[in-house]
Short mmCIF file of C-alpha atoms and ligand atoms in Angstrom, two decimals:
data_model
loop_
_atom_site.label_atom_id
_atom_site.label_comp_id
_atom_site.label_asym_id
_atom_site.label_seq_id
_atom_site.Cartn_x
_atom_site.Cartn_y
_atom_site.Cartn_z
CA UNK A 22 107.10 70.61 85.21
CA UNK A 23 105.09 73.94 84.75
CA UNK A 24 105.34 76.31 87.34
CA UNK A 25 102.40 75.84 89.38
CA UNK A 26 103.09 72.00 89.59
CA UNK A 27 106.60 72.74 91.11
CA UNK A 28 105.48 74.99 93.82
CA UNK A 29 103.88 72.42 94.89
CA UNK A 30 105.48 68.99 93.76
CA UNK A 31 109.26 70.13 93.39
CA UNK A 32 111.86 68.44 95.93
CA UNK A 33 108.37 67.05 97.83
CA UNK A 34 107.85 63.33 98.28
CA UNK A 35 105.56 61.77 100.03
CA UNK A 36 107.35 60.59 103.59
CA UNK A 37 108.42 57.26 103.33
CA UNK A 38 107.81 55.71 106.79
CA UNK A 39 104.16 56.92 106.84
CA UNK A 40 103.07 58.61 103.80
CA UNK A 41 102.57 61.78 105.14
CA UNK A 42 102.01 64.36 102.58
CA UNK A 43 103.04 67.09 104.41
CA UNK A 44 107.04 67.47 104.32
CA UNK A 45 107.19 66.89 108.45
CA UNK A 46 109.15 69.49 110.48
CA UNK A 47 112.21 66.93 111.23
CA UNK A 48 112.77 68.78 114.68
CA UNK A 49 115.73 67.36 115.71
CA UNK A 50 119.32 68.39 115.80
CA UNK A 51 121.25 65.48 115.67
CA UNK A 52 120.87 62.19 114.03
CA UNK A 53 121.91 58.17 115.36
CA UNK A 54 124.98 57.32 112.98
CA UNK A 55 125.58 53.70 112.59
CA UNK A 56 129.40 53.93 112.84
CA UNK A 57 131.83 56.55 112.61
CA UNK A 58 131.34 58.30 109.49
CA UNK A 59 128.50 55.60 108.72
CA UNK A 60 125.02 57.57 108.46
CA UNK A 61 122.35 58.22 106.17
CA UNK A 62 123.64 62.24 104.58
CA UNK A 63 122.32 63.81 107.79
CA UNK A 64 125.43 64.48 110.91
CA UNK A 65 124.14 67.49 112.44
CA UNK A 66 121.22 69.71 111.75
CA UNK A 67 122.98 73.27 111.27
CA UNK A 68 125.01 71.40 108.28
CA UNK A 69 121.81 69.72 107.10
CA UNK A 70 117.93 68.94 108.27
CA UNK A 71 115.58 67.42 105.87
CA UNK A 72 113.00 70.01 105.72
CA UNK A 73 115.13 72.90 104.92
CA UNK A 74 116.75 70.34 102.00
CA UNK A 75 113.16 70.02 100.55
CA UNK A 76 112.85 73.89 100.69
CA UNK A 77 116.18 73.73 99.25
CA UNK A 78 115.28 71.53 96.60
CA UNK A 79 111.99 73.12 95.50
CA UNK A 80 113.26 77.25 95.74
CA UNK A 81 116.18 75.72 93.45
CA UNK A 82 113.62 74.17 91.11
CA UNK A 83 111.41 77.47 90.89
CA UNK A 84 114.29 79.33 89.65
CA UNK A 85 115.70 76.94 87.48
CA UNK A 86 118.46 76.72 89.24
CA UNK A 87 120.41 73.23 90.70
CA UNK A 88 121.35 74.14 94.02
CA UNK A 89 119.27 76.40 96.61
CA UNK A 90 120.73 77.27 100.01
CA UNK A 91 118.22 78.62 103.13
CA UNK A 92 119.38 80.88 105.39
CA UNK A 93 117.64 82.14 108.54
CA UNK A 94 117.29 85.87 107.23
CA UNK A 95 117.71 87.20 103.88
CA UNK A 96 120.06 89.81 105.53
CA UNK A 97 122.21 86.23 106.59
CA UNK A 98 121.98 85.24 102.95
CA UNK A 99 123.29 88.59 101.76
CA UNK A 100 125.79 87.77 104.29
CA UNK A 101 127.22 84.90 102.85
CA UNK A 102 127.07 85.95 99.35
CA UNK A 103 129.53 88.96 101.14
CA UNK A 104 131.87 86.46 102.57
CA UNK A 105 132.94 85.35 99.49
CA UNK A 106 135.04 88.30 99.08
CA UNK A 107 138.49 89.10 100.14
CA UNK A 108 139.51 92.25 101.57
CA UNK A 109 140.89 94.90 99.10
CA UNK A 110 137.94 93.20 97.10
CA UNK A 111 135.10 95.55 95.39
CA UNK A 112 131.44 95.56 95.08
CA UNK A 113 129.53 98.09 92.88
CA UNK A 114 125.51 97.41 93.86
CA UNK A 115 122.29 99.63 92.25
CA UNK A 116 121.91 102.51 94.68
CA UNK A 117 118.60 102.05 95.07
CA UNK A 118 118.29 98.90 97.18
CA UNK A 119 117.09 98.20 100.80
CA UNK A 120 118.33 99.82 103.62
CA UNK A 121 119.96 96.74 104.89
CA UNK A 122 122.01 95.88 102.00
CA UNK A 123 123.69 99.23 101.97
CA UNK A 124 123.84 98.73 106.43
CA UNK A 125 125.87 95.47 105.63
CA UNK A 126 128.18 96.79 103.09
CA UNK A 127 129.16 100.26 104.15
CA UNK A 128 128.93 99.28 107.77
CA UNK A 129 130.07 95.96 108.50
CA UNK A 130 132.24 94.49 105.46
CA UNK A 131 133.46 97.97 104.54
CA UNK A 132 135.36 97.42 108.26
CA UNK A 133 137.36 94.62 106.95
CA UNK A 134 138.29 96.03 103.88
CA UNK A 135 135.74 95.53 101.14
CA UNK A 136 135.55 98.63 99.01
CA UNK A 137 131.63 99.30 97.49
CA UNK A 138 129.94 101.75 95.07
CA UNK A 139 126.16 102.15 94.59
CA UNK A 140 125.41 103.73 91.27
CA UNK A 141 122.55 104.10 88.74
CA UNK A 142 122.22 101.40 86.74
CA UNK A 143 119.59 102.74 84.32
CA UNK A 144 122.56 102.39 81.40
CA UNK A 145 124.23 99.29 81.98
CA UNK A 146 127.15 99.84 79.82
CA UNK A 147 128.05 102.65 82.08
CA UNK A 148 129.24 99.59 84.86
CA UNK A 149 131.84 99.90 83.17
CA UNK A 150 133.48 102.67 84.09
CA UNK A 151 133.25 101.65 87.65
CA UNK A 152 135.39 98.57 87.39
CA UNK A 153 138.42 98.22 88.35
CA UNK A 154 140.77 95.07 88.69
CA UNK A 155 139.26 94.26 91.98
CA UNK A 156 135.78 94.51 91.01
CA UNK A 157 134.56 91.34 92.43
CA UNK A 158 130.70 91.14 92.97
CA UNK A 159 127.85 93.22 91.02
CA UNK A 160 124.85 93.30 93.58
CA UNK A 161 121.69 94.37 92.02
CA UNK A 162 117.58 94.74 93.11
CA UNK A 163 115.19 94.33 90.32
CA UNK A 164 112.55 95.58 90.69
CA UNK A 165 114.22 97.83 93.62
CA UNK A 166 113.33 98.69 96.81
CA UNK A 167 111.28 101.24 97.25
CA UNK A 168 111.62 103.07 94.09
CA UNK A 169 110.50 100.14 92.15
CA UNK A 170 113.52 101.25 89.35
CA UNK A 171 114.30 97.93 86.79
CA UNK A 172 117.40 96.80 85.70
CA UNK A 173 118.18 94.72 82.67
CA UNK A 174 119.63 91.63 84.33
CA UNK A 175 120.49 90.46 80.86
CA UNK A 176 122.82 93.45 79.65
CA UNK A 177 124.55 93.56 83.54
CA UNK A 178 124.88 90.16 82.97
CA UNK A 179 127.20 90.55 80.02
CA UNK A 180 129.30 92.96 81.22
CA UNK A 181 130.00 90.46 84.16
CA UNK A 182 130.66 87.68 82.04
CA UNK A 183 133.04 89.42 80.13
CA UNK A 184 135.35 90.94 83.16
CA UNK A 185 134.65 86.72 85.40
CA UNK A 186 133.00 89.06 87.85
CA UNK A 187 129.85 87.22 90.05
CA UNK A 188 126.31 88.95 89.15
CA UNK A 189 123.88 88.08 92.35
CA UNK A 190 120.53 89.48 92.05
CA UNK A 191 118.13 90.25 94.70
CA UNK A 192 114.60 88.77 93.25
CA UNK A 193 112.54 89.49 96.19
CA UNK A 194 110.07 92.38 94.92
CA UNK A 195 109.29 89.97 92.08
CA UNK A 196 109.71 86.47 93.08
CA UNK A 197 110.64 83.65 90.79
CA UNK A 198 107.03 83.67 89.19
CA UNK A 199 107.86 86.45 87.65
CA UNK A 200 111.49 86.44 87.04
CA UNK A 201 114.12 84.03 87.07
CA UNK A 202 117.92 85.95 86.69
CA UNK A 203 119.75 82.57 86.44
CA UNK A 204 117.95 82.44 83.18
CA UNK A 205 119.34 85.96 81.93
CA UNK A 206 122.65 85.17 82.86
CA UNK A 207 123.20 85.99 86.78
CA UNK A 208 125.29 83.72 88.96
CA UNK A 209 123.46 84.03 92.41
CA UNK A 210 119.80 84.83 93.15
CA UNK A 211 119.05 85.84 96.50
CA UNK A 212 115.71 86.02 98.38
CA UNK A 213 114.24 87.58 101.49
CA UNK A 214 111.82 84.47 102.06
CA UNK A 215 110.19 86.51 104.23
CA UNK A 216 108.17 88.29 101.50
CA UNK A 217 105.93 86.38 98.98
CA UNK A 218 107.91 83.48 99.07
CA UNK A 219 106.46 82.63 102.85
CA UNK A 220 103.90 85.09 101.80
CA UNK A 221 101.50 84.97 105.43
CA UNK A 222 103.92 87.26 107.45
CA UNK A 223 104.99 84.98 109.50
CA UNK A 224 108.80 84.15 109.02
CA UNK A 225 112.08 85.35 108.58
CA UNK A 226 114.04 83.50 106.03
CA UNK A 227 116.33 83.98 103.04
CA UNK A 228 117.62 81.72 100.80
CA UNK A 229 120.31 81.80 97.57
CA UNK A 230 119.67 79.69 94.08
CA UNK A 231 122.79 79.11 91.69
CA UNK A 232 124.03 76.82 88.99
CA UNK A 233 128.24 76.72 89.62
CA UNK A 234 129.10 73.78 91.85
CA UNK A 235 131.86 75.34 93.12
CA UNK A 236 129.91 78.50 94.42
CA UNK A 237 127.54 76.27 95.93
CA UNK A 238 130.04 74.03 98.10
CA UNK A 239 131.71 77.68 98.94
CA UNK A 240 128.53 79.22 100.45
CA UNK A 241 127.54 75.80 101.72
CA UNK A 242 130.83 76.62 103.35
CA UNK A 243 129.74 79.60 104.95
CA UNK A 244 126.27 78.66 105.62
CA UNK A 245 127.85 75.43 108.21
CA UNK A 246 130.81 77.64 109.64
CA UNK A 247 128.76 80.84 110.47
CA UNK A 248 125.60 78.41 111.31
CA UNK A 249 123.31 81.31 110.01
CA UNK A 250 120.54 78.48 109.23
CA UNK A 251 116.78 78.61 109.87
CA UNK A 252 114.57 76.46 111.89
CA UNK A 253 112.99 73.15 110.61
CA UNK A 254 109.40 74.63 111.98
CA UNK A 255 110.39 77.99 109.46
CA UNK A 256 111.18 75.78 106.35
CA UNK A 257 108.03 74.06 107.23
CA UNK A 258 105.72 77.41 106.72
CA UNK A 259 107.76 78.64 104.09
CA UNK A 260 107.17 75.33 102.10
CA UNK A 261 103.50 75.58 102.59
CA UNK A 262 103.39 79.06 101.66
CA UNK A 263 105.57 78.61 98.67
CA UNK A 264 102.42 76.29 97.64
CA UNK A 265 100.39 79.17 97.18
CA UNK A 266 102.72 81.49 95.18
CA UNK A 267 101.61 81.45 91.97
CA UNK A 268 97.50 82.27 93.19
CA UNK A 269 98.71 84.90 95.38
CA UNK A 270 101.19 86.66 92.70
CA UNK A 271 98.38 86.67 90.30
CA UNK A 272 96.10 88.76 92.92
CA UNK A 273 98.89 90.79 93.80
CA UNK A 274 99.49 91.77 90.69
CA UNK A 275 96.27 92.24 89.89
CA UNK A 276 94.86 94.49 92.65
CA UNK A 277 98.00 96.74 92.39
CA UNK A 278 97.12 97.28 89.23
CA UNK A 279 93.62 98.76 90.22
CA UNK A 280 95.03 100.73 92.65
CA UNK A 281 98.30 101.83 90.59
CA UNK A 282 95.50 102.83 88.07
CA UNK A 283 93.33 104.94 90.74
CA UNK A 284 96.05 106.78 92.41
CA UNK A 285 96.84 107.89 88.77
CA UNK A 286 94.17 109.53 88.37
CA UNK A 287 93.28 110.77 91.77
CA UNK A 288 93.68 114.82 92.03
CA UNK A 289 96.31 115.08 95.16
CA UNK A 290 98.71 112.18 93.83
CA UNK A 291 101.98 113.12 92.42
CA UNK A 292 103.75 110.60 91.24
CA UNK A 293 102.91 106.97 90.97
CA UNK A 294 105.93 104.08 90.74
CA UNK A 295 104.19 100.45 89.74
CA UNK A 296 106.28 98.90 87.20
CA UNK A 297 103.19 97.80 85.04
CA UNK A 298 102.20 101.23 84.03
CA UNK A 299 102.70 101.90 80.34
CA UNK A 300 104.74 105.44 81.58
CA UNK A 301 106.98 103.44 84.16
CA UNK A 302 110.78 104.76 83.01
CA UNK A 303 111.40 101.06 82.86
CA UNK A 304 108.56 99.68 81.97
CA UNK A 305 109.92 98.13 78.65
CA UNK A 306 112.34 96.18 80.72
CA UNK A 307 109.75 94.83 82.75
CA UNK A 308 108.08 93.24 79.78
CA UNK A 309 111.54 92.06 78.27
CA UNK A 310 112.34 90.13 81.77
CA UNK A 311 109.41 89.72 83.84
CA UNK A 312 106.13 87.95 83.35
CA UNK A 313 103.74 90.15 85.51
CA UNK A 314 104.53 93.79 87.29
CA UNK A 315 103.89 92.37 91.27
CA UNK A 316 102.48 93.90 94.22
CA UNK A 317 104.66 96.97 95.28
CA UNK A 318 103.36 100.60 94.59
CA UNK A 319 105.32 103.90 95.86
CA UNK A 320 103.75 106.98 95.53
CA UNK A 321 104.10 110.96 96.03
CA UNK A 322 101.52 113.72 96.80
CA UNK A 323 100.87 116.86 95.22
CA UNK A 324 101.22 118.63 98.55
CA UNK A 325 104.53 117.42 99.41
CA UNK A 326 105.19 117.62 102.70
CA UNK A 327 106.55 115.39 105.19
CA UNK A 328 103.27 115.94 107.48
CA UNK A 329 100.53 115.65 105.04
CA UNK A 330 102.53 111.71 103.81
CA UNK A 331 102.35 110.81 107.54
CA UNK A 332 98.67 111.91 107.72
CA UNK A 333 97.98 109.60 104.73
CA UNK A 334 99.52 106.55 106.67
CA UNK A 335 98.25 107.41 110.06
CA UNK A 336 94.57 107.61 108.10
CA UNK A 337 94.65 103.91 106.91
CA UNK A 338 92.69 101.53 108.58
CA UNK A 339 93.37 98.04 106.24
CA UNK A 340 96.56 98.74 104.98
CA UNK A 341 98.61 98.20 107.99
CA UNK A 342 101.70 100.89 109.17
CA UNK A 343 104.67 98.96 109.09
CA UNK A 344 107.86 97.63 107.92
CA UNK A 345 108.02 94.33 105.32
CA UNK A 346 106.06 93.29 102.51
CA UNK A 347 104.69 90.39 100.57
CA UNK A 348 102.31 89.15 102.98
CA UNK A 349 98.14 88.65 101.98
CA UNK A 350 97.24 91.51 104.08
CA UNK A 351 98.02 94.83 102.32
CA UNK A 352 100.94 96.84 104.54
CA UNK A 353 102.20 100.80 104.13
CA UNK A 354 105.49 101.28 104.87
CA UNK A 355 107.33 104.96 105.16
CA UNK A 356 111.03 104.48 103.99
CA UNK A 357 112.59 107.20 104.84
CA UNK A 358 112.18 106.11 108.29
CA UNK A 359 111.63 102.61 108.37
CA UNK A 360 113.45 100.20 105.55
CA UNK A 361 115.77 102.63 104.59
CA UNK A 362 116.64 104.86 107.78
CA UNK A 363 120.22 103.20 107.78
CA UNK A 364 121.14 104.88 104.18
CA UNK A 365 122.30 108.62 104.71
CA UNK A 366 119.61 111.33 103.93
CA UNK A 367 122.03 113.10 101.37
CA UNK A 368 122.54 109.51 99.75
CA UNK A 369 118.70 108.90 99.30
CA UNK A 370 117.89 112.17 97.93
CA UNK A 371 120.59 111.15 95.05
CA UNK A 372 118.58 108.30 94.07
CA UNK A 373 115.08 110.18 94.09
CA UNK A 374 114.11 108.70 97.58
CA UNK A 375 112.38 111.63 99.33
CA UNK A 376 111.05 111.86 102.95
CA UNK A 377 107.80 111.74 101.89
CA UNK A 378 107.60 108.49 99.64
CA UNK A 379 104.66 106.15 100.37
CA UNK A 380 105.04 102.40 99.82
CA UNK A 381 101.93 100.17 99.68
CA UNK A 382 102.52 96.10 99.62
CA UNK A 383 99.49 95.46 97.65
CA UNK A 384 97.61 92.28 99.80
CA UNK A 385 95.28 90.19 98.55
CA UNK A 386 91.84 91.70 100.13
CA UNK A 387 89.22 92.58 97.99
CA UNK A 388 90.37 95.47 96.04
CA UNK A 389 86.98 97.16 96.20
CA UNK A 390 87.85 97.88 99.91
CA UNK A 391 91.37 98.46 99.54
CA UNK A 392 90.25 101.42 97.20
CA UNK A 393 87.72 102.66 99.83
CA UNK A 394 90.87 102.78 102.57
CA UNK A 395 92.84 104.69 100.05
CA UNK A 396 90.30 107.14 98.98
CA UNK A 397 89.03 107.78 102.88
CA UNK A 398 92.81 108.43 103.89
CA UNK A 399 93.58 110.86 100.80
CA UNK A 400 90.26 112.73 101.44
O1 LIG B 2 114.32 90.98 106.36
P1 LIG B 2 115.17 89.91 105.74
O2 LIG B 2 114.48 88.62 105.51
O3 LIG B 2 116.48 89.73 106.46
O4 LIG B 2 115.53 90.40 104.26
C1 LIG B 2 116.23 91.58 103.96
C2 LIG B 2 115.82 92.12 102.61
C3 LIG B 2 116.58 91.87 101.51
N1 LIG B 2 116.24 92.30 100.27
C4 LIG B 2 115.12 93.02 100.07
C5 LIG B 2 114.78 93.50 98.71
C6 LIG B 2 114.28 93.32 101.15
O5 LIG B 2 113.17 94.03 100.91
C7 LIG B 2 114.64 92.88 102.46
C8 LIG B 2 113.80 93.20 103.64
N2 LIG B 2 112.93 94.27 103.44
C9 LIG B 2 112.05 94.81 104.34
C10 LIG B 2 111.94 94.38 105.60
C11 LIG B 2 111.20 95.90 103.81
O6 LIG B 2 110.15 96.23 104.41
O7 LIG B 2 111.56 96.46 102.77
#
């Protein structure tokens, strides 16, 4: 199956009892067994509930993977992917990543023991002089968060491979219709749902995609013990917004474009981070891994100060001031204070982020107007 046909066909059966088309929201959360141990694969709903295993099924079809696992954040997916270490273990992620991946690490599993690094990952070869016998997990956001910086899943992918160390990869900015890492070698893919995979703003979700059978049953594991699952009403919206993905991507992509394009040329922008752009730092990874550049945009202005960026935002009146991203209505988020307050000022100036960095989720409005909001709020 193509792409577009799974989004909508993958893991989905019509319901057997009545036909419905619609996956129904099995709201329940226990089920009649027969006899003891005598039932038909369902016990209790935190272990399993059939709508999240469609949504299972289908987010481990789109990327290519055989087992998908939903959780009901993507902070409680990260979560689980972090409970498979030991303490001693190590982590190295990319240190430009959201603010609540570095919040988990350095502030809750750094308590009981887990050791992390966040370093450039521009050169992947120089992983290596990070690792150490108790490396244990490579964490890394491509495209990342806010700085929209690639990294060559591929060549990390290698260097994993070669030292038996897990590679998960955070594939929310660009969704698996534009990139699937279990393809270039990674071991876990995680998702914030909550972005373009749900897509309408309306849910919180994450979910994890892998191939190993063994990993699976392990965070299947930790998914039942810590009971971190999402509701059978949330897998329901999720599955129906999944059905769209592939339209909404394309007009994502598309409008950023136009507007990546205007604010390059617009006299009081600075600098202008959309991975499609031909003078993107990365952009030759994005066309050796991805299939399209996405929806996110970050951008600078000439006169860079702290109140003129909050002017900007304050001046919008489609793009909407707040935190998340991925929905069909076009949002502006200010990381410095919002998605990545939790990361240390001194940390985020060593990656580039600056107070005054502007991040546009590109909707899916007419661009025309989405244009005329920009060019009001710049005047
Ligand atoms: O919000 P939640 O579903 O728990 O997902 C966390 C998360 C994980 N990974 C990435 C790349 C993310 O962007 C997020 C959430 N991000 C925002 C809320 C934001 O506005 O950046």
């Amino acid at each position: 199956m193509k792409f577009a046909t799974k989004t909508i066909h993958a893991g989905i059966e019509p319901e057997p009892i009545t036909g419905a088309v619609m996956t129904p929201i099995f709201q329940t959360s226990t089920y009649a067994q027969e006899g003891i141990g005598k039932h038909k694969g369902y016990e209790y709903a935190r272990t399993q509930n059939p709508t999240r295993t469609v949504l299972e099924t289908n987010i481990a079809s789109l990327e290519n993977g055989k087992y998908g696992l939903c959780f009901a954040s993507g902070m409680a997916a990260i979560d689980a992917v972090l409970k498979l270490l030991q303490p001693k273990d190590e982590v190295i992620a990319s240190n430009d990543l959201y603010g609540g991946t570095y919040r988990i690490i350095t502030k809750v599993f750094q308590k009981f023991g887990i050791k992390a690094s966040f370093i450039s990952m521009d050169n992947p070869a120089e992983i290596e002089n990070y690792l150490t016998p108790k490396t244990k997990l490579i964490w890394i956001e491509t495209p990342t968060n806010p700085l929209l910086n690639l990294i060559d899943i591929a060549a990390v992918a290698q260097i994993t491979k070669k030292h038996q160390i897990l590679l998960c990869v955070d594939n929310t900015f660009a969704t698996p219709y534009l990139q699937n890492p279990l393809d270039l070698g990674a071991d876990i893919v995680m998702h914030s749902m909550t972005k373009y995979l749900s897509g309408h703003s309306d849910v919180v979700m994450g979910a994890l995609v892998m191939n190993d059978e063994k990993l699976k049953q392990e965070l299947a594991f930790i998914q039942n013990a810590c009971g971190a699952v999402p509701s059978p009403h949330d897998c329901f919206l999720v599955l129906r917004g999944i059905k769209t993905l592939h339209v909404r991507m394309d007009r994502h992509s598309e409008n950023a474009k136009k507007i990546a394009e205007y604010l390059k040329q617009h006299p009081k922008i600075d600098k202008v981070y959309w991975i499609g752009l031909p003078d993107h730092k990365n952009h030759a990874v994005a066309l050796k891994q991805m299939r399209g550049f996405g929806g996110m945009i970050s951008f600078t202005l000439k006169e860079d100060t702290l109140q003129n960026a909050i002017r900007v935002m304050e001046r919008f009146k489609l793009f909407i001031l707040g935190e998340s991203l991925g929905g069909v209505e076009s949002l502006c988020t200010h990381p410095a204070t919002m998605t990545h307050a939790s990361i240390p000022a001194e940390e985020r100036y060593k990656t580039g982020l600056k107070d005054t960095l502007i991040r546009l989720s590109v909707g899916i409005e007419d661009v025309e107007d989405l244009i005329a909001d920009l060019a009001q709020a710049l005047e």
